[in-house]
Amino acid sequence: TYLYDRMLEDLKNRMLDGVDFWALVGKKRISQGWSNTNEGELAAFVAYAIAFPEGFLALVDTYDTLESGVPNFLAVSLALLELGYKPKGIRLDSGDLSYLSIETRKMFMEVNNKVSSDFDFSKLTIVASNDINEKVLISLNDQGHEIDAFGIGTNLVTCQAQPALGMVFKLVEIKKRPCIKLSQTVAKMTIPGCKNAYRFYGSGGKAILD
């Protein structure tokens, strides 16, 4: 696709320690049967790992956590291990954190049982974020989970009487080519192409709709 080709063009440095790291990751990905993962996401993980080979902890829920994010993370991790680096883990920032953390741990354990290595994949760190507060922590403990660490930001620096406005920027066009955000969560998908913003006012002069 156009975006995938552009990502590979932007991945100017494919080398890590004199090895074509992109090619090595591709071999690991195919060997484990993960050929249908999102390749744009994989390119981003490769670039991140090349930049920070000793601190590779990837956000895996951009497209599909279990079908793409975690497999892509593991493919890059296997390649890093071959070059002597130890991956750190993954971060979950949306979805059912309890379920996703448990399923992710299962995938770590499956790889650990399949791969001959001194590295213990089952001990990889799982970090969770996404508006974590006391109620979420209590609920996760009640449900059961495999989360090792929590990233708490919004509810640490704001009070409930003055809540924060959560906003996310989504890419909708590159050089006049429309783009769409794909996600297993329909509400996160975007309408491609640039938009014009309008604000409508009522008879009283107050804004009523954007």
PDB file of C-alpha atoms in Angstrom:
ATOM      1  CA  THR A   1       0.000   0.000   0.000  1.00  0.00           C
ATOM      2  CA  TYR A   2       0.988   3.655  -0.323  1.00  0.00           C
ATOM      3  CA  LEU A   3       1.367   4.144   3.434  1.00  0.00           C
ATOM      4  CA  TYR A   4       3.408   0.977   3.830  1.00  0.00           C
ATOM      5  CA  ASP A   5       5.746   2.010   0.993  1.00  0.00           C
ATOM      6  CA  ARG A   6       6.151   5.446   2.558  1.00  0.00           C
ATOM      7  CA  MET A   7       6.955   3.888   5.926  1.00  0.00           C
ATOM      8  CA  LEU A   8       9.670   1.750   4.401  1.00  0.00           C
ATOM      9  CA  GLU A   9      11.048   4.834   2.674  1.00  0.00           C
ATOM     10  CA  ASP A  10      11.066   6.648   6.006  1.00  0.00           C
ATOM     11  CA  LEU A  11      12.807   3.659   7.602  1.00  0.00           C
ATOM     12  CA  LYS A  12      16.101   4.947   6.257  1.00  0.00           C
ATOM     13  CA  ASN A  13      18.169   3.040   8.789  1.00  0.00           C
ATOM     14  CA  ARG A  14      17.366  -0.668   8.571  1.00  0.00           C
ATOM     15  CA  MET A  15      20.667  -1.730  10.109  1.00  0.00           C
ATOM     16  CA  LEU A  16      21.403  -2.697  13.700  1.00  0.00           C
ATOM     17  CA  ASP A  17      24.932  -3.772  14.618  1.00  0.00           C
ATOM     18  CA  GLY A  18      25.749  -4.302  10.941  1.00  0.00           C
ATOM     19  CA  VAL A  19      22.707  -6.517  10.350  1.00  0.00           C
ATOM     20  CA  ASP A  20      19.688  -5.743   8.154  1.00  0.00           C
ATOM     21  CA  PHE A  21      17.336  -5.680  11.107  1.00  0.00           C
ATOM     22  CA  TRP A  22      14.186  -5.264   9.011  1.00  0.00           C
ATOM     23  CA  ALA A  23      15.001  -8.449   7.086  1.00  0.00           C
ATOM     24  CA  LEU A  24      15.821 -10.326  10.291  1.00  0.00           C
ATOM     25  CA  VAL A  25      12.514  -9.305  11.881  1.00  0.00           C
ATOM     26  CA  GLY A  26      10.711 -10.428   8.715  1.00  0.00           C
ATOM     27  CA  LYS A  27      12.246 -13.881   9.000  1.00  0.00           C
ATOM     28  CA  LYS A  28      11.206 -14.172  12.654  1.00  0.00           C
ATOM     29  CA  ARG A  29       7.705 -13.022  11.820  1.00  0.00           C
ATOM     30  CA  ILE A  30       7.239 -15.602   9.050  1.00  0.00           C
ATOM     31  CA  SER A  31       8.825 -18.417  11.077  1.00  0.00           C
ATOM     32  CA  GLN A  32       6.213 -17.946  13.805  1.00  0.00           C
ATOM     33  CA  GLY A  33       3.285 -17.746  11.375  1.00  0.00           C
ATOM     34  CA  TRP A  34       2.490 -14.076  11.940  1.00  0.00           C
ATOM     35  CA  SER A  35       2.297 -13.063   8.274  1.00  0.00           C
ATOM     36  CA  ASN A  36      -0.988 -11.146   8.568  1.00  0.00           C
ATOM     37  CA  THR A  37       0.035  -8.523  11.111  1.00  0.00           C
ATOM     38  CA  ASN A  38      -0.037  -4.817  10.282  1.00  0.00           C
ATOM     39  CA  GLU A  39       3.180  -4.031   8.408  1.00  0.00           C
ATOM     40  CA  GLY A  40       3.071  -0.304   9.080  1.00  0.00           C
ATOM     41  CA  GLU A  41       3.002  -1.040  12.787  1.00  0.00           C
ATOM     42  CA  LEU A  42       5.849  -3.511  12.333  1.00  0.00           C
ATOM     43  CA  ALA A  43       7.942  -0.861  10.562  1.00  0.00           C
ATOM     44  CA  ALA A  44       7.348   1.513  13.474  1.00  0.00           C
ATOM     45  CA  PHE A  45       8.424  -1.163  15.975  1.00  0.00           C
ATOM     46  CA  VAL A  46      11.575  -1.872  13.946  1.00  0.00           C
ATOM     47  CA  ALA A  47      12.495   1.811  13.872  1.00  0.00           C
ATOM     48  CA  TYR A  48      11.916   2.079  17.621  1.00  0.00           C
ATOM     49  CA  ALA A  49      13.985  -1.027  18.347  1.00  0.00           C
ATOM     50  CA  ILE A  50      16.871   0.226  16.186  1.00  0.00           C
ATOM     51  CA  ALA A  51      16.824   3.525  18.089  1.00  0.00           C
ATOM     52  CA  PHE A  52      16.454   1.929  21.539  1.00  0.00           C
ATOM     53  CA  PRO A  53      17.590  -1.716  21.332  1.00  0.00           C
ATOM     54  CA  GLU A  54      18.154  -1.934  25.088  1.00  0.00           C
ATOM     55  CA  GLY A  55      14.801  -0.413  26.032  1.00  0.00           C
ATOM     56  CA  PHE A  56      12.259  -1.915  23.636  1.00  0.00           C
ATOM     57  CA  LEU A  57       8.812  -1.620  25.231  1.00  0.00           C
ATOM     58  CA  ALA A  58       6.091  -1.289  22.580  1.00  0.00           C
ATOM     59  CA  LEU A  59       2.570   0.120  22.569  1.00  0.00           C
ATOM     60  CA  VAL A  60       0.641  -2.755  20.996  1.00  0.00           C
ATOM     61  CA  ASP A  61      -2.993  -1.634  20.738  1.00  0.00           C
ATOM     62  CA  THR A  62      -2.818   0.725  17.763  1.00  0.00           C
ATOM     63  CA  TYR A  63      -4.617  -1.691  15.389  1.00  0.00           C
ATOM     64  CA  ASP A  64      -5.389  -5.073  16.931  1.00  0.00           C
ATOM     65  CA  THR A  65      -3.636  -6.006  20.152  1.00  0.00           C
ATOM     66  CA  LEU A  66      -3.692  -9.787  19.925  1.00  0.00           C
ATOM     67  CA  GLU A  67      -3.728 -10.257  16.144  1.00  0.00           C
ATOM     68  CA  SER A  68      -1.101  -7.643  15.268  1.00  0.00           C
ATOM     69  CA  GLY A  69       0.467  -5.676  18.111  1.00  0.00           C
ATOM     70  CA  VAL A  70       1.711  -8.507  20.312  1.00  0.00           C
ATOM     71  CA  PRO A  71       2.883 -10.715  17.392  1.00  0.00           C
ATOM     72  CA  ASN A  72       4.768  -7.757  15.893  1.00  0.00           C
ATOM     73  CA  PHE A  73       6.357  -7.042  19.265  1.00  0.00           C
ATOM     74  CA  LEU A  74       7.423 -10.672  19.601  1.00  0.00           C
ATOM     75  CA  ALA A  75       8.878 -10.787  16.080  1.00  0.00           C
ATOM     76  CA  VAL A  76      11.038  -7.747  16.846  1.00  0.00           C
ATOM     77  CA  SER A  77      11.938  -9.187  20.257  1.00  0.00           C
ATOM     78  CA  LEU A  78      13.137 -12.449  18.731  1.00  0.00           C
ATOM     79  CA  ALA A  79      15.343 -10.492  16.333  1.00  0.00           C
ATOM     80  CA  LEU A  80      16.726  -8.354  19.180  1.00  0.00           C
ATOM     81  CA  LEU A  81      17.566 -11.468  21.169  1.00  0.00           C
ATOM     82  CA  GLU A  82      19.505 -12.897  18.238  1.00  0.00           C
ATOM     83  CA  LEU A  83      21.671  -9.769  18.334  1.00  0.00           C
ATOM     84  CA  GLY A  84      22.170  -9.961  22.096  1.00  0.00           C
ATOM     85  CA  TYR A  85      19.543  -7.452  23.275  1.00  0.00           C
ATOM     86  CA  LYS A  86      16.759  -8.159  25.769  1.00  0.00           C
ATOM     87  CA  PRO A  87      13.271  -6.717  25.077  1.00  0.00           C
ATOM     88  CA  LYS A  88      11.438  -5.112  27.987  1.00  0.00           C
ATOM     89  CA  GLY A  89       7.732  -5.661  27.339  1.00  0.00           C
ATOM     90  CA  ILE A  90       4.511  -4.100  26.048  1.00  0.00           C
ATOM     91  CA  ARG A  91       2.024  -1.390  26.989  1.00  0.00           C
ATOM     92  CA  LEU A  92      -1.758  -1.652  26.753  1.00  0.00           C
ATOM     93  CA  ASP A  93      -3.615   1.650  26.435  1.00  0.00           C
ATOM     94  CA  SER A  94      -7.156   0.640  25.480  1.00  0.00           C
ATOM     95  CA  GLY A  95      -9.673  -2.175  25.506  1.00  0.00           C
ATOM     96  CA  ASP A  96     -10.367  -4.743  28.198  1.00  0.00           C
ATOM     97  CA  LEU A  97      -7.107  -4.483  30.137  1.00  0.00           C
ATOM     98  CA  SER A  98      -7.796  -7.575  32.226  1.00  0.00           C
ATOM     99  CA  TYR A  99      -8.565  -9.846  29.265  1.00  0.00           C
ATOM    100  CA  LEU A 100      -5.849  -8.435  27.016  1.00  0.00           C
ATOM    101  CA  SER A 101      -3.160  -8.739  29.689  1.00  0.00           C
ATOM    102  CA  ILE A 102      -4.084 -12.362  30.392  1.00  0.00           C
ATOM    103  CA  GLU A 103      -4.138 -13.291  26.695  1.00  0.00           C
ATOM    104  CA  THR A 104      -0.866 -11.444  26.101  1.00  0.00           C
ATOM    105  CA  ARG A 105       0.810 -13.377  28.907  1.00  0.00           C
ATOM    106  CA  LYS A 106      -0.431 -16.615  27.337  1.00  0.00           C
ATOM    107  CA  MET A 107       1.175 -15.591  24.032  1.00  0.00           C
ATOM    108  CA  PHE A 108       4.436 -14.822  25.827  1.00  0.00           C
ATOM    109  CA  MET A 109       4.369 -18.274  27.419  1.00  0.00           C
ATOM    110  CA  GLU A 110       3.602 -19.974  24.091  1.00  0.00           C
ATOM    111  CA  VAL A 111       6.633 -18.356  22.473  1.00  0.00           C
ATOM    112  CA  ASN A 112       8.713 -19.245  25.495  1.00  0.00           C
ATOM    113  CA  ASN A 113       7.794 -22.900  25.038  1.00  0.00           C
ATOM    114  CA  LYS A 114       8.509 -22.846  21.279  1.00  0.00           C
ATOM    115  CA  VAL A 115      11.804 -20.960  21.210  1.00  0.00           C
ATOM    116  CA  SER A 116      15.065 -22.345  22.513  1.00  0.00           C
ATOM    117  CA  SER A 117      16.513 -19.453  24.493  1.00  0.00           C
ATOM    118  CA  ASP A 118      17.831 -18.597  27.934  1.00  0.00           C
ATOM    119  CA  PHE A 119      15.561 -15.561  27.878  1.00  0.00           C
ATOM    120  CA  ASP A 120      12.235 -16.057  29.683  1.00  0.00           C
ATOM    121  CA  PHE A 121       9.481 -14.539  27.532  1.00  0.00           C
ATOM    122  CA  SER A 122       6.899 -15.314  30.209  1.00  0.00           C
ATOM    123  CA  LYS A 123       8.534 -12.689  32.439  1.00  0.00           C
ATOM    124  CA  LEU A 124       8.195  -9.829  29.938  1.00  0.00           C
ATOM    125  CA  THR A 125       6.656  -6.735  31.503  1.00  0.00           C
ATOM    126  CA  ILE A 126       3.042  -5.771  30.772  1.00  0.00           C
ATOM    127  CA  VAL A 127       2.269  -2.107  31.440  1.00  0.00           C
ATOM    128  CA  ALA A 128      -1.271  -0.716  31.400  1.00  0.00           C
ATOM    129  CA  SER A 129      -2.476   2.861  31.035  1.00  0.00           C
ATOM    130  CA  ASN A 130      -5.642   4.665  29.813  1.00  0.00           C
ATOM    131  CA  ASP A 131      -7.328   6.792  32.508  1.00  0.00           C
ATOM    132  CA  ILE A 132      -6.264   4.523  35.355  1.00  0.00           C
ATOM    133  CA  ASN A 133      -7.818   5.483  38.699  1.00  0.00           C
ATOM    134  CA  GLU A 134      -8.730   3.827  41.996  1.00  0.00           C
ATOM    135  CA  LYS A 135     -11.935   2.284  40.638  1.00  0.00           C
ATOM    136  CA  VAL A 136     -10.126   0.795  37.634  1.00  0.00           C
ATOM    137  CA  LEU A 137      -7.424  -0.695  39.862  1.00  0.00           C
ATOM    138  CA  ILE A 138      -9.999  -2.254  42.191  1.00  0.00           C
ATOM    139  CA  SER A 139     -11.955  -3.637  39.231  1.00  0.00           C
ATOM    140  CA  LEU A 140      -8.824  -5.146  37.669  1.00  0.00           C
ATOM    141  CA  ASN A 141      -7.917  -6.824  40.932  1.00  0.00           C
ATOM    142  CA  ASP A 142     -11.434  -8.243  41.196  1.00  0.00           C
ATOM    143  CA  GLN A 143     -11.347  -9.560  37.620  1.00  0.00           C
ATOM    144  CA  GLY A 144      -7.768 -10.840  37.740  1.00  0.00           C
ATOM    145  CA  HIS A 145      -5.035  -9.649  35.397  1.00  0.00           C
ATOM    146  CA  GLU A 146      -1.397 -10.094  34.347  1.00  0.00           C
ATOM    147  CA  ILE A 147      -0.363  -6.429  34.535  1.00  0.00           C
ATOM    148  CA  ASP A 148       3.009  -5.677  36.102  1.00  0.00           C
ATOM    149  CA  ALA A 149       2.939  -1.876  36.134  1.00  0.00           C
ATOM    150  CA  PHE A 150       0.442   0.945  35.671  1.00  0.00           C
ATOM    151  CA  GLY A 151       0.971   4.262  33.926  1.00  0.00           C
ATOM    152  CA  ILE A 152      -1.122   6.813  35.786  1.00  0.00           C
ATOM    153  CA  GLY A 153      -1.127  10.326  34.351  1.00  0.00           C
ATOM    154  CA  THR A 154      -4.451  12.153  34.012  1.00  0.00           C
ATOM    155  CA  ASN A 155      -5.847  11.084  37.380  1.00  0.00           C
ATOM    156  CA  LEU A 156      -2.556  11.837  39.098  1.00  0.00           C
ATOM    157  CA  VAL A 157      -2.323  15.477  38.047  1.00  0.00           C
ATOM    158  CA  THR A 158      -6.013  16.475  37.891  1.00  0.00           C
ATOM    159  CA  CYS A 159      -8.855  16.394  40.390  1.00  0.00           C
ATOM    160  CA  GLN A 160     -12.299  14.952  39.707  1.00  0.00           C
ATOM    161  CA  ALA A 161     -13.931  18.365  40.261  1.00  0.00           C
ATOM    162  CA  GLN A 162     -11.898  19.739  37.346  1.00  0.00           C
ATOM    163  CA  PRO A 163     -11.542  16.783  34.961  1.00  0.00           C
ATOM    164  CA  ALA A 164      -9.181  16.814  32.004  1.00  0.00           C
ATOM    165  CA  LEU A 165     -10.252  16.964  28.362  1.00  0.00           C
ATOM    166  CA  GLY A 166      -8.979  13.840  26.650  1.00  0.00           C
ATOM    167  CA  MET A 167      -8.026  14.415  23.007  1.00  0.00           C
ATOM    168  CA  VAL A 168      -6.383  12.301  20.309  1.00  0.00           C
ATOM    169  CA  PHE A 169      -5.029  13.425  16.947  1.00  0.00           C
ATOM    170  CA  LYS A 170      -5.684  11.085  14.003  1.00  0.00           C
ATOM    171  CA  LEU A 171      -3.956  11.235  10.622  1.00  0.00           C
ATOM    172  CA  VAL A 172      -6.547  11.661   7.840  1.00  0.00           C
ATOM    173  CA  GLU A 173      -4.476  12.748   4.829  1.00  0.00           C
ATOM    174  CA  ILE A 174      -0.859  12.670   3.547  1.00  0.00           C
ATOM    175  CA  LYS A 175       0.051  14.821   0.547  1.00  0.00           C
ATOM    176  CA  LYS A 176      -3.583  14.891  -0.627  1.00  0.00           C
ATOM    177  CA  ARG A 177      -3.947  11.120  -0.241  1.00  0.00           C
ATOM    178  CA  PRO A 178      -6.773  10.217   2.208  1.00  0.00           C
ATOM    179  CA  CYS A 179      -5.862   7.973   5.145  1.00  0.00           C
ATOM    180  CA  ILE A 180      -8.021   5.956   7.499  1.00  0.00           C
ATOM    181  CA  LYS A 181      -7.357   4.734  11.018  1.00  0.00           C
ATOM    182  CA  LEU A 182      -8.234   1.026  11.233  1.00  0.00           C
ATOM    183  CA  SER A 183      -9.101  -0.486  14.586  1.00  0.00           C
ATOM    184  CA  GLN A 184     -10.949  -3.432  16.075  1.00  0.00           C
ATOM    185  CA  THR A 185     -12.913  -0.761  17.989  1.00  0.00           C
ATOM    186  CA  VAL A 186     -15.301   0.801  15.467  1.00  0.00           C
ATOM    187  CA  ALA A 187     -15.531   4.077  17.404  1.00  0.00           C
ATOM    188  CA  LYS A 188     -11.787   4.601  16.866  1.00  0.00           C
ATOM    189  CA  MET A 189     -11.987   4.374  13.078  1.00  0.00           C
ATOM    190  CA  THR A 190     -11.815   7.659  11.201  1.00  0.00           C
ATOM    191  CA  ILE A 191     -13.403   9.162   8.094  1.00  0.00           C
ATOM    192  CA  PRO A 192     -10.613   9.714   5.526  1.00  0.00           C
ATOM    193  CA  GLY A 193      -9.706  13.096   4.050  1.00  0.00           C
ATOM    194  CA  CYS A 194      -9.359  16.666   5.294  1.00  0.00           C
ATOM    195  CA  LYS A 195     -12.395  18.270   6.916  1.00  0.00           C
ATOM    196  CA  ASN A 196     -13.780  21.770   7.284  1.00  0.00           C
ATOM    197  CA  ALA A 197     -14.895  22.667  10.800  1.00  0.00           C
ATOM    198  CA  TYR A 198     -18.070  24.693  11.329  1.00  0.00           C
ATOM    199  CA  ARG A 199     -19.661  26.055  14.496  1.00  0.00           C
ATOM    200  CA  PHE A 200     -23.403  26.647  14.644  1.00  0.00           C
ATOM    201  CA  TYR A 201     -24.936  29.253  16.899  1.00  0.00           C
ATOM    202  CA  GLY A 202     -28.437  29.426  18.304  1.00  0.00           C
ATOM    203  CA  SER A 203     -30.746  32.424  18.262  1.00  0.00           C
ATOM    204  CA  GLY A 204     -29.316  33.518  21.598  1.00  0.00           C
ATOM    205  CA  GLY A 205     -25.836  33.774  20.148  1.00  0.00           C
ATOM    206  CA  LYS A 206     -24.486  30.746  22.015  1.00  0.00           C
ATOM    207  CA  ALA A 207     -22.612  27.968  20.252  1.00  0.00           C
ATOM    208  CA  ILE A 208     -24.705  24.803  20.080  1.00  0.00           C
ATOM    209  CA  LEU A 209     -22.821  22.456  17.750  1.00  0.00           C
ATOM    210  CA  ASP A 210     -19.470  21.964  16.038  1.00  0.00           C
TER     211      ASP A 210
END
